[in-house]
mmCIF file of C-alpha atoms in Angstrom:
data_model
loop_
_atom_site.group_PDB
_atom_site.id
_atom_site.type_symbol
_atom_site.label_atom_id
_atom_site.label_comp_id
_atom_site.label_asym_id
_atom_site.label_seq_id
_atom_site.Cartn_x
_atom_site.Cartn_y
_atom_site.Cartn_z
ATOM 1 C CA MET A 1 0.168 -10.159 -0.529
ATOM 2 C CA ALA A 2 -1.792 -9.420 2.805
ATOM 3 C CA ALA A 3 -0.579 -12.580 4.101
ATOM 4 C CA VAL A 4 3.200 -11.452 3.805
ATOM 5 C CA HIS A 5 1.867 -8.001 5.445
ATOM 6 C CA LEU A 6 0.808 -10.111 8.041
ATOM 7 C CA VAL A 7 4.349 -11.269 8.561
ATOM 8 C CA SER A 8 5.924 -8.188 8.145
ATOM 9 C CA SER A 9 3.798 -6.303 10.392
ATOM 10 C CA VAL A 10 4.434 -9.684 13.704
ATOM 11 C CA ASP A 11 8.126 -9.040 12.658
ATOM 12 C CA ARG A 12 7.918 -5.179 13.011
ATOM 13 C CA HIS A 13 5.743 -5.282 15.903
ATOM 14 C CA ILE A 14 6.762 -8.145 18.154
ATOM 15 C CA VAL A 15 9.531 -6.074 19.815
ATOM 16 C CA THR A 16 7.453 -4.165 21.569
ATOM 17 C CA LEU A 17 6.143 -7.013 23.277
ATOM 18 C CA VAL A 18 9.868 -7.206 25.205
ATOM 19 C CA LEU A 19 10.383 -3.700 25.467
ATOM 20 C CA SER A 20 10.769 -4.138 29.338
ATOM 21 C CA ALA A 21 13.030 -7.199 29.190
ATOM 22 C CA ILE A 22 15.601 -5.514 27.136
ATOM 23 C CA GLU A 23 15.629 -2.528 28.879
ATOM 24 C CA PHE A 24 16.571 -4.298 32.202
ATOM 25 C CA GLU A 25 19.121 -7.007 30.058
ATOM 26 C CA PHE A 26 20.806 -3.771 28.259
ATOM 27 C CA LYS A 27 20.125 -1.351 30.540
ATOM 28 C CA LEU A 28 18.695 1.520 28.658
ATOM 29 C CA THR A 29 16.102 4.281 28.934
ATOM 30 C CA ASP A 30 12.787 4.912 27.431
ATOM 31 C CA THR A 31 14.774 7.216 24.874
ATOM 32 C CA ASP A 32 16.677 4.298 23.903
ATOM 33 C CA LEU A 33 13.804 1.927 23.342
ATOM 34 C CA GLY A 34 11.958 4.790 21.336
ATOM 35 C CA PHE A 35 15.257 4.385 19.056
ATOM 36 C CA LEU A 36 15.322 1.068 18.898
ATOM 37 C CA HIS A 37 11.432 0.175 18.160
ATOM 38 C CA GLY A 38 11.045 3.156 15.578
ATOM 39 C CA THR A 39 14.442 5.530 14.360
ATOM 40 C CA ALA A 40 16.482 1.992 13.846
ATOM 41 C CA TYR A 41 13.648 0.139 12.004
ATOM 42 C CA VAL A 42 13.210 3.064 9.341
ATOM 43 C CA LEU A 43 17.099 4.005 8.741
ATOM 44 C CA LEU A 44 17.397 1.571 5.795
ATOM 45 C CA TYR A 45 14.101 1.665 4.971
ATOM 46 C CA ALA A 46 14.440 5.318 4.360
ATOM 47 C CA VAL A 47 17.362 4.373 1.717
ATOM 48 C CA ALA A 48 15.627 1.776 0.235
ATOM 49 C CA ILE A 49 12.038 2.359 -0.308
ATOM 50 C CA VAL A 50 12.187 4.413 -3.504
ATOM 51 C CA PRO A 51 15.079 2.061 -5.368
ATOM 52 C CA PHE A 52 12.403 -0.357 -4.471
ATOM 53 C CA GLY A 53 9.600 1.048 -5.796
ATOM 54 C CA MET A 54 11.533 1.649 -9.299
ATOM 55 C CA LEU A 55 12.353 -1.805 -9.254
ATOM 56 C CA ALA A 56 8.296 -2.583 -8.741
ATOM 57 C CA ASP A 57 7.632 -0.367 -11.936
ATOM 58 C CA ARG A 58 9.883 -1.727 -13.978
ATOM 59 C CA HIS A 59 10.545 -5.658 -12.740
ATOM 60 C CA ASP A 60 9.015 -8.916 -11.835
ATOM 61 C CA ARG A 61 7.049 -7.837 -8.350
ATOM 62 C CA ARG A 62 6.726 -11.688 -7.073
ATOM 63 C CA ARG A 63 10.726 -11.904 -6.662
ATOM 64 C CA ILE A 64 11.096 -8.441 -5.166
ATOM 65 C CA VAL A 65 8.858 -9.015 -2.158
ATOM 66 C CA ILE A 66 10.203 -12.715 -1.868
ATOM 67 C CA GLY A 67 13.782 -10.602 -1.568
ATOM 68 C CA GLY A 68 12.403 -8.333 0.815
ATOM 69 C CA LEU A 69 10.848 -11.698 3.011
ATOM 70 C CA ILE A 70 14.024 -13.296 2.875
ATOM 71 C CA ILE A 71 16.165 -10.300 4.293
ATOM 72 C CA TRP A 72 13.819 -9.099 7.032
ATOM 73 C CA THR A 73 13.544 -12.404 8.465
ATOM 74 C CA ILE A 74 17.273 -13.038 8.534
ATOM 75 C CA GLY A 75 16.598 -9.517 10.399
ATOM 76 C CA THR A 76 14.069 -10.938 12.828
ATOM 77 C CA ALA A 77 16.317 -13.693 13.166
ATOM 78 C CA ALA A 78 19.304 -11.631 14.300
ATOM 79 C CA CYS A 79 17.273 -9.327 16.942
ATOM 80 C CA GLY A 80 17.115 -12.617 18.918
ATOM 81 C CA LEU A 81 20.606 -13.588 18.800
ATOM 82 C CA ALA A 82 22.024 -10.046 19.515
ATOM 83 C CA GLN A 83 24.862 -9.583 22.560
ATOM 84 C CA SER A 84 24.454 -6.128 22.618
ATOM 85 C CA TYR A 85 22.393 -2.860 22.136
ATOM 86 C CA THR A 86 24.191 -1.682 18.845
ATOM 87 C CA GLN A 87 23.546 -5.546 17.933
ATOM 88 C CA LEU A 88 19.936 -4.729 18.124
ATOM 89 C CA VAL A 89 20.021 -1.966 16.431
ATOM 90 C CA VAL A 90 21.605 -3.089 13.562
ATOM 91 C CA ALA A 91 19.387 -6.236 13.242
ATOM 92 C CA ARG A 92 16.300 -3.903 13.446
ATOM 93 C CA MET A 93 18.010 -1.732 10.343
ATOM 94 C CA VAL A 94 17.906 -4.906 8.455
ATOM 95 C CA VAL A 95 14.504 -5.704 9.015
ATOM 96 C CA GLY A 96 13.361 -2.058 7.987
ATOM 97 C CA LEU A 97 15.842 -2.703 4.880
ATOM 98 C CA GLY A 98 13.967 -5.963 3.499
ATOM 99 C CA GLN A 99 10.377 -4.856 4.683
ATOM 100 C CA ALA A 100 10.895 -1.210 2.250
ATOM 101 C CA ALA A 101 9.854 -3.657 -0.520
ATOM 102 C CA LEU A 102 6.622 -4.481 0.150
ATOM 103 C CA VAL A 103 3.974 -1.498 0.203
ATOM 104 C CA PRO A 104 5.260 0.231 -2.976
ATOM 105 C CA THR A 105 5.305 -3.240 -4.877
ATOM 106 C CA ALA A 106 1.447 -4.251 -2.856
ATOM 107 C CA ILE A 107 0.065 -1.065 -3.815
ATOM 108 C CA SER A 108 1.326 -1.125 -7.441
ATOM 109 C CA LEU A 109 -0.455 -4.561 -7.889
ATOM 110 C CA ILE A 110 -3.887 -3.454 -5.951
ATOM 111 C CA ALA A 111 -4.449 0.047 -8.032
ATOM 112 C CA GLU A 112 -3.504 -2.285 -11.313
ATOM 113 C CA SER A 113 -6.255 -3.995 -10.465
ATOM 114 C CA PHE A 114 -9.140 -2.439 -9.539
ATOM 115 C CA GLY A 115 -8.411 0.462 -11.029
ATOM 116 C CA ALA A 116 -9.075 4.395 -9.453
ATOM 117 C CA ARG A 117 -11.977 5.047 -7.195
ATOM 118 C CA ARG A 118 -12.679 1.467 -6.108
ATOM 119 C CA MET A 119 -9.352 1.218 -4.194
ATOM 120 C CA GLY A 120 -10.569 2.049 -0.460
ATOM 121 C CA ARG A 121 -11.514 -1.629 0.228
ATOM 122 C CA PRO A 122 -9.231 -3.613 -1.151
ATOM 123 C CA VAL A 123 -6.383 -1.514 0.152
ATOM 124 C CA ALA A 124 -8.253 -1.744 3.247
ATOM 125 C CA VAL A 125 -7.639 -5.174 3.489
ATOM 126 C CA PHE A 126 -4.258 -4.996 2.499
ATOM 127 C CA THR A 127 -3.702 -2.730 5.849
ATOM 128 C CA ALA A 128 -5.849 -5.091 7.743
ATOM 129 C CA ALA A 129 -3.923 -7.591 7.670
ATOM 130 C CA ALA A 130 -0.637 -5.150 9.441
ATOM 131 C CA THR A 131 -3.073 -4.168 11.744
ATOM 132 C CA LEU A 132 -4.199 -8.332 12.212
ATOM 133 C CA GLY A 133 -0.363 -8.872 12.306
ATOM 134 C CA ARG A 134 0.296 -6.622 15.292
ATOM 135 C CA GLY A 135 -2.843 -8.674 17.407
ATOM 136 C CA VAL A 136 -0.805 -11.657 16.172
ATOM 137 C CA ALA A 137 2.453 -10.316 17.387
ATOM 138 C CA LEU A 138 1.084 -9.194 20.897
ATOM 139 C CA PHE A 139 -1.661 -11.405 21.497
ATOM 140 C CA GLY A 140 0.265 -14.957 19.866
ATOM 141 C CA GLY A 141 3.445 -13.414 21.193
ATOM 142 C CA GLY A 142 2.088 -13.151 24.777
ATOM 143 C CA VAL A 143 0.968 -16.807 24.614
ATOM 144 C CA LEU A 144 4.539 -17.788 23.399
ATOM 145 C CA LEU A 145 5.974 -15.964 25.980
ATOM 146 C CA ALA A 146 4.138 -16.931 29.126
ATOM 147 C CA LEU A 147 4.605 -20.810 27.640
ATOM 148 C CA ILE A 148 8.504 -19.909 27.496
ATOM 149 C CA ILE A 149 8.694 -18.987 30.607
ATOM 150 C CA ASN A 150 5.882 -21.383 32.428
ATOM 151 C CA GLY A 151 6.965 -24.372 29.898
ATOM 152 C CA GLY A 152 9.241 -26.284 32.635
ATOM 153 C CA LEU A 153 12.120 -26.382 30.379
ATOM 154 C CA PRO A 154 15.350 -24.553 31.343
ATOM 155 C CA PRO A 155 15.417 -22.367 28.319
ATOM 156 C CA LEU A 156 18.485 -22.014 26.091
ATOM 157 C CA LEU A 157 18.094 -18.689 25.514
ATOM 158 C CA ALA A 158 16.226 -15.922 27.361
ATOM 159 C CA PRO A 159 12.632 -16.144 27.491
ATOM 160 C CA TRP A 160 12.836 -12.650 24.873
ATOM 161 C CA ARG A 161 14.810 -14.028 22.501
ATOM 162 C CA MET A 162 13.349 -17.607 22.001
ATOM 163 C CA LEU A 163 10.523 -15.436 21.308
ATOM 164 C CA PHE A 164 12.086 -14.187 18.089
ATOM 165 C CA LEU A 165 13.407 -17.367 16.840
ATOM 166 C CA VAL A 166 10.209 -19.327 17.477
ATOM 167 C CA SER A 167 7.730 -16.746 15.577
ATOM 168 C CA LEU A 168 10.042 -17.084 12.520
ATOM 169 C CA SER A 169 8.084 -20.150 11.802
ATOM 170 C CA LEU A 170 5.244 -18.049 10.498
ATOM 171 C CA ASN A 171 8.045 -16.286 7.820
ATOM 172 C CA LEU A 172 8.748 -19.420 6.854
ATOM 173 C CA MET A 173 5.366 -21.138 6.062
ATOM 174 C CA VAL A 174 4.301 -17.611 4.123
ATOM 175 C CA LEU A 175 7.739 -17.517 2.001
ATOM 176 C CA ALA A 176 6.942 -21.110 0.909
ATOM 177 C CA TRP A 177 3.131 -20.543 0.006
ATOM 178 C CA TYR A 178 4.182 -16.962 -1.666
ATOM 179 C CA CYS A 179 6.370 -18.886 -3.879
ATOM 180 C CA THR A 180 3.827 -21.203 -5.208
ATOM 181 C CA THR A 181 2.232 -18.095 -6.986
ATOM 182 C CA GLY A 182 2.936 -16.797 -10.131
ATOM 183 C CA PRO A 183 4.089 -13.174 -11.806
ATOM 184 C CA VAL A 184 1.180 -10.977 -12.122
ATOM 185 C CA PRO A 185 1.164 -9.521 -15.860
ATOM 186 C CA ARG A 186 0.990 -6.020 -16.241
ATOM 187 C CA ALA A 187 -1.585 -3.460 -17.528
ATOM 188 C CA ALA A 188 -0.590 -1.873 -21.031
ATOM 189 C CA ARG A 189 1.646 1.146 -21.004
ATOM 190 C CA SER A 190 1.106 4.662 -21.473
ATOM 191 C CA ASP A 191 2.514 6.054 -24.532
ATOM 192 C CA VAL A 192 3.000 8.998 -22.270
ATOM 193 C CA SER A 193 6.877 9.357 -21.083
ATOM 194 C CA THR A 194 7.961 8.508 -17.565
ATOM 195 C CA ARG A 195 9.206 12.189 -16.843
ATOM 196 C CA ASP A 196 6.201 13.596 -18.479
ATOM 197 C CA LEU A 197 4.486 11.475 -15.713
ATOM 198 C CA LEU A 198 6.670 12.589 -13.187
ATOM 199 C CA GLY A 199 6.237 15.939 -13.890
ATOM 200 C CA ILE A 200 2.142 15.358 -14.005
ATOM 201 C CA ALA A 201 2.677 14.018 -10.636
ATOM 202 C CA ALA A 202 5.183 16.624 -9.375
ATOM 203 C CA SER A 203 2.516 19.640 -10.668
ATOM 204 C CA ARG A 204 0.553 18.258 -7.978
ATOM 205 C CA TRP A 205 2.631 18.930 -5.120
ATOM 206 C CA PRO A 206 0.727 20.569 -2.579
ATOM 207 C CA VAL A 207 -2.034 18.237 -2.721
ATOM 208 C CA PHE A 208 0.255 15.721 -2.470
ATOM 209 C CA LEU A 209 1.785 17.338 0.851
ATOM 210 C CA ALA A 210 -1.376 17.737 2.441
ATOM 211 C CA TYR A 211 -2.210 14.245 1.816
ATOM 212 C CA PHE A 212 1.359 13.377 3.664
ATOM 213 C CA GLY A 213 0.318 15.606 6.921
ATOM 214 C CA GLY A 214 -2.566 13.802 7.101
ATOM 215 C CA ALA A 215 -0.813 10.356 7.002
ATOM 216 C CA ALA A 216 1.628 11.107 8.715
ATOM 217 C CA ALA A 217 -0.173 12.036 11.910
ATOM 218 C CA SER A 218 -2.485 9.050 11.306
ATOM 219 C CA ILE A 219 0.383 6.548 11.209
ATOM 220 C CA SER A 220 2.476 7.984 13.882
ATOM 221 C CA LEU A 221 -0.515 7.817 16.456
ATOM 222 C CA VAL A 222 -0.940 4.137 15.616
ATOM 223 C CA GLN A 223 2.968 3.562 15.934
ATOM 224 C CA ILE A 224 3.106 5.456 19.338
ATOM 225 C CA ILE A 225 0.022 3.181 20.884
ATOM 226 C CA ALA A 226 1.632 0.165 18.774
ATOM 227 C CA ALA A 227 5.019 0.809 20.679
ATOM 228 C CA TRP A 228 4.071 2.226 24.047
ATOM 229 C CA THR A 229 0.885 0.464 25.189
ATOM 230 C CA PRO A 230 1.931 -2.582 26.862
ATOM 231 C CA THR A 231 4.640 -0.664 28.645
ATOM 232 C CA MET A 232 2.288 1.707 29.530
ATOM 233 C CA LEU A 233 0.001 -1.580 31.157
ATOM 234 C CA VAL A 234 2.792 -3.145 32.846
ATOM 235 C CA ARG A 235 3.623 0.527 34.444
ATOM 236 C CA SER A 236 0.142 1.642 34.973
ATOM 237 C CA PHE A 237 -1.725 -1.420 36.071
ATOM 238 C CA ALA A 238 1.110 -3.773 37.187
ATOM 239 C CA PHE A 239 0.713 -6.348 34.204
ATOM 240 C CA THR A 240 3.209 -8.459 33.177
ATOM 241 C CA ALA A 241 4.997 -8.231 29.411
ATOM 242 C CA SER A 242 2.922 -11.386 28.703
ATOM 243 C CA GLN A 243 -0.334 -10.189 30.479
ATOM 244 C CA SER A 244 -0.169 -6.846 28.494
ATOM 245 C CA GLY A 245 0.430 -8.729 25.243
ATOM 246 C CA LEU A 246 -2.544 -10.886 25.953
ATOM 247 C CA LEU A 247 -4.656 -7.751 26.941
ATOM 248 C CA PHE A 248 -3.612 -5.927 23.894
ATOM 249 C CA GLY A 249 -3.378 -8.850 21.026
ATOM 250 C CA PRO A 250 -6.641 -9.589 21.044
ATOM 251 C CA ILE A 251 -7.842 -5.846 21.230
ATOM 252 C CA VAL A 252 -5.535 -5.225 17.979
ATOM 253 C CA LEU A 253 -6.992 -8.257 16.438
ATOM 254 C CA CYS A 254 -10.812 -7.450 16.655
ATOM 255 C CA PHE A 255 -10.842 -3.132 16.553
ATOM 256 C CA GLY A 256 -8.098 -2.882 14.632
ATOM 257 C CA PRO A 257 -8.777 -4.565 11.349
ATOM 258 C CA ALA A 258 -12.339 -3.880 11.588
ATOM 259 C CA GLY A 259 -11.554 -0.352 11.960
ATOM 260 C CA ASN A 260 -9.184 -0.598 8.416
ATOM 261 C CA ILE A 261 -12.692 -2.563 6.420
ATOM 262 C CA VAL A 262 -14.853 0.288 7.948
ATOM 263 C CA GLY A 263 -12.499 2.949 6.871
ATOM 264 C CA GLY A 264 -11.990 1.808 3.547
ATOM 265 C CA TRP A 265 -15.560 1.017 2.733
ATOM 266 C CA PHE A 266 -16.869 4.761 4.307
ATOM 267 C CA VAL A 267 -14.005 6.114 1.454
ATOM 268 C CA ASP A 268 -15.880 4.242 -1.426
ATOM 269 C CA HIS A 269 -18.918 4.974 0.173
ATOM 270 C CA LEU A 270 -17.768 8.739 0.476
ATOM 271 C CA GLU A 271 -16.477 8.130 -3.502
ATOM 272 C CA ARG A 272 -19.716 7.002 -5.195
ATOM 273 C CA ARG A 273 -21.647 9.640 -3.826
ATOM 274 C CA GLY A 274 -19.185 11.787 -5.615
ATOM 275 C CA VAL A 275 -17.926 13.670 -2.614
ATOM 276 C CA PRO A 276 -14.290 15.940 -3.538
ATOM 277 C CA GLY A 277 -11.172 14.466 -1.789
ATOM 278 C CA ALA A 278 -13.410 11.530 -0.202
ATOM 279 C CA PRO A 279 -10.143 10.254 1.541
ATOM 280 C CA ALA A 280 -8.974 13.324 3.095
ATOM 281 C CA LEU A 281 -12.678 13.976 4.014
ATOM 282 C CA ALA A 282 -12.536 11.077 6.089
ATOM 283 C CA ASN A 283 -8.907 10.816 7.411
ATOM 284 C CA ALA A 284 -10.216 14.458 9.247
ATOM 285 C CA LEU A 285 -13.144 12.742 10.798
ATOM 286 C CA PHE A 286 -11.772 9.538 11.857
ATOM 287 C CA LEU A 287 -8.175 11.795 13.493
ATOM 288 C CA ILE A 288 -10.886 13.490 15.401
ATOM 289 C CA ALA A 289 -12.126 10.511 16.688
ATOM 290 C CA ALA A 290 -8.981 9.123 17.126
ATOM 291 C CA ILE A 291 -7.794 12.160 19.858
ATOM 292 C CA LEU A 292 -10.520 11.459 21.741
ATOM 293 C CA ALA A 293 -10.320 8.034 22.459
ATOM 294 C CA GLY A 294 -6.748 8.060 22.791
ATOM 295 C CA SER A 295 -7.970 10.886 25.710
ATOM 296 C CA ILE A 296 -9.623 8.225 27.592
ATOM 297 C CA LEU A 297 -6.972 6.035 27.353
ATOM 298 C CA CYS A 298 -4.398 8.136 28.741
ATOM 299 C CA SER A 299 -5.976 9.453 31.801
ATOM 300 C CA ALA A 300 -8.015 6.251 32.699
ATOM 301 C CA GLN A 301 -7.498 5.450 36.238
ATOM 302 C CA THR A 302 -9.090 2.343 36.194
ATOM 303 C CA LEU A 303 -8.265 -1.171 34.111
ATOM 304 C CA PRO A 304 -11.868 -1.051 32.501
ATOM 305 C CA ILE A 305 -11.613 2.945 31.471
ATOM 306 C CA ALA A 306 -8.229 2.024 29.889
ATOM 307 C CA VAL A 307 -9.292 -1.220 27.961
ATOM 308 C CA THR A 308 -12.542 1.135 26.810
ATOM 309 C CA GLY A 309 -10.249 3.926 25.560
ATOM 310 C CA LEU A 310 -7.339 1.066 24.117
ATOM 311 C CA MET A 311 -10.637 -0.182 21.723
ATOM 312 C CA ALA A 312 -12.104 2.797 20.870
ATOM 313 C CA THR A 313 -8.761 4.374 19.912
ATOM 314 C CA THR A 314 -7.670 0.943 18.177
ATOM 315 C CA PHE A 315 -10.773 1.139 16.105
ATOM 316 C CA ALA A 316 -10.251 4.790 14.961
ATOM 317 C CA LEU A 317 -6.659 4.529 13.920
ATOM 318 C CA GLY A 318 -7.534 1.620 11.989
ATOM 319 C CA MET A 319 -10.390 3.808 10.094
ATOM 320 C CA THR A 320 -7.262 6.080 9.310
ATOM 321 C CA THR A 321 -4.843 3.949 7.745
ATOM 322 C CA PRO A 322 -6.175 2.973 4.394
ATOM 323 C CA THR A 323 -6.999 6.817 3.611
ATOM 324 C CA GLY A 324 -3.839 8.256 2.409
ATOM 325 C CA LEU A 325 -2.625 5.492 0.127
ATOM 326 C CA VAL A 326 -6.037 5.725 -1.621
ATOM 327 C CA GLY A 327 -5.950 9.566 -2.099
ATOM 328 C CA ILE A 328 -2.456 9.523 -3.808
ATOM 329 C CA GLN A 329 -3.301 6.309 -5.346
ATOM 330 C CA ASN A 330 -6.310 8.203 -7.754
ATOM 331 C CA LEU A 331 -3.967 11.352 -7.732
ATOM 332 C CA THR A 332 -1.279 9.112 -9.914
ATOM 333 C CA PRO A 333 -0.765 8.039 -12.786
ATOM 334 C CA THR A 334 -0.701 4.042 -13.423
ATOM 335 C CA ALA A 335 3.082 3.729 -14.731
ATOM 336 C CA ILE A 336 5.184 5.529 -12.050
ATOM 337 C CA ARG A 337 2.761 4.638 -9.200
ATOM 338 C CA GLY A 338 5.613 2.130 -7.451
ATOM 339 C CA ARG A 339 7.920 5.458 -7.217
ATOM 340 C CA VAL A 340 5.128 7.711 -6.161
ATOM 341 C CA THR A 341 4.276 5.556 -3.434
ATOM 342 C CA GLY A 342 7.919 4.493 -2.062
ATOM 343 C CA VAL A 343 8.636 8.484 -1.629
ATOM 344 C CA PHE A 344 4.850 8.628 0.136
ATOM 345 C CA VAL A 345 5.466 5.968 2.485
ATOM 346 C CA LEU A 346 8.914 6.783 3.154
ATOM 347 C CA CYS A 347 7.726 9.952 4.223
ATOM 348 C CA VAL A 348 5.574 9.196 6.370
ATOM 349 C CA THR A 349 7.244 6.383 7.723
ATOM 350 C CA LEU A 350 10.632 8.469 8.312
ATOM 351 C CA VAL A 351 8.201 10.983 10.773
ATOM 352 C CA SER A 352 5.544 7.858 12.068
ATOM 353 C CA LEU A 353 8.616 5.287 13.319
ATOM 354 C CA GLY A 354 11.764 7.866 12.772
ATOM 355 C CA ALA A 355 9.918 10.348 15.609
ATOM 356 C CA GLY A 356 6.771 9.210 17.010
ATOM 357 C CA PRO A 357 7.893 6.636 19.547
ATOM 358 C CA VAL A 358 11.398 7.759 20.535
ATOM 359 C CA THR A 359 9.440 11.757 21.158
ATOM 360 C CA VAL A 360 7.107 9.602 23.468
ATOM 361 C CA GLY A 361 9.927 8.427 24.584
ATOM 362 C CA TRP A 362 11.753 11.650 25.248
ATOM 363 C CA LEU A 363 8.962 13.383 26.658
ATOM 364 C CA SER A 364 8.668 10.645 29.526
ATOM 365 C CA ASP A 365 11.665 10.957 30.548
ATOM 366 C CA GLN A 366 11.503 14.030 31.025
ATOM 367 C CA PHE A 367 8.652 14.220 33.478
ATOM 368 C CA HIS A 368 10.509 12.573 35.697
ATOM 369 C CA ASP A 369 7.246 10.405 36.707
ATOM 370 C CA ALA A 370 7.781 6.582 36.664
ATOM 371 C CA ALA A 371 3.841 5.760 36.968
ATOM 372 C CA ASN A 372 1.811 8.911 35.106
ATOM 373 C CA GLY A 373 4.906 10.275 33.131
ATOM 374 C CA LEU A 374 4.626 7.627 29.851
ATOM 375 C CA ARG A 375 0.667 8.133 29.750
ATOM 376 C CA LEU A 376 0.689 12.228 29.863
ATOM 377 C CA ALA A 377 3.723 11.872 27.163
ATOM 378 C CA VAL A 378 1.378 9.878 24.817
ATOM 379 C CA LEU A 379 -1.381 12.009 25.904
ATOM 380 C CA VAL A 380 0.473 15.650 24.563
ATOM 381 C CA THR A 381 1.652 14.168 21.822
ATOM 382 C CA PHE A 382 -1.202 12.710 20.774
ATOM 383 C CA TRP A 383 -3.205 16.037 20.819
ATOM 384 C CA SER A 384 -0.255 17.709 19.043
ATOM 385 C CA ILE A 385 0.357 15.402 16.318
ATOM 386 C CA GLY A 386 -3.475 14.846 15.919
ATOM 387 C CA CYS A 387 -4.376 18.254 15.404
ATOM 388 C CA LEU A 388 -1.972 19.064 12.905
ATOM 389 C CA GLY A 389 -3.256 16.254 10.945
ATOM 390 C CA ILE A 390 -6.601 17.090 10.786
ATOM 391 C CA LEU A 391 -5.472 20.425 10.010
ATOM 392 C CA SER A 392 -3.321 18.794 7.049
ATOM 393 C CA ALA A 393 -6.405 16.442 6.018
ATOM 394 C CA ILE A 394 -8.908 19.477 6.059
ATOM 395 C CA ALA A 395 -6.295 21.353 3.543
ATOM 396 C CA ALA A 396 -6.174 18.109 1.266
ATOM 397 C CA GLN A 397 -9.816 17.651 0.733
ATOM 398 C CA ARG A 398 -9.699 21.226 -0.710
ATOM 399 C CA LEU A 399 -6.861 21.313 -2.743
ATOM 400 C CA ASP A 400 -8.103 17.481 -4.232
ATOM 401 C CA ARG A 401 -11.517 19.253 -4.907
ATOM 402 C CA ALA A 402 -9.827 21.328 -6.857
ATOM 403 C CA THR A 403 -7.503 19.141 -8.882
ATOM 404 C CA ALA A 404 -10.713 16.963 -9.678
#
């Protein structure tokens, strides 16, 4: 599951590396780019994720994952072949449709395998794979882009298009590997009806809502950094697209997964010590660290300080990622985890991908400052979203304590 999650992250984030090239070819604004990166992806994702969660609760989860992987592979290929901005948007929607199948199915399997109050590290490994995939997209994509541009061969397509198509080799390898696995047996079913189980989950809506606020803030900040850091490097430090990927990619590869693992370990550590609402408490602490680190990144006037801030921001945001998923699994009956996770991830994704990157793009357009407008937009968004997330996480910790 982690390998499939890595591939999904590569396909979701590789567009980040070539936003400047896409902007030049199709004459786009920052708002257009933000919509392409986030909102377009999330449109069909939002429609499909809850039905996929229902399927995961009832049917062969292996086939669901395979079907989703095939769909988003087709969408990634379509991105590389798109001849207009509209076609690019449609292709990103297909990618989102296929990837809607993954998280509800995988989290259902993980929660069923490890049990309540022991999911911090397993979920962290799963989320670390997505962070690793983002690093592979940036670093590996940067290397590939440089080879395509400097390879000495006449390109059949524009370099950014070739990048999408060459990256599909990873999809095919993981698909072939995953097809060799067998179905995972389900845990014994509860005698309680599905309607009653859903009623139990619904009665806990305040704590679910509070966890949603913290998770939405965390993932929004992750997506903002993922979407706009390469472009910030291009505009503020005169990097090329491939150079930005070669710098940002290793940082994501090293510090993102490390943050995921440390975050999951810390949640399990708090759980073992009997701290109520441990995932929410961890989320609040990690968001504070992320805001401070992001401020260093956005205000840096020299490259070494910017790189230091980027490392710290990537690590702190990595720690936030597992907390929300662990928190809701602890609150949800086993038989309906696919659906509940689907709804939760849907709501988080609608906010984080649908609004986060495009909000930064819109703010950047309003500042009318080619050199510093984007950095200022990221800074304002970091503080606004981060503070709301901290307040939500504190509320979740208190409500979770009362529910326990």
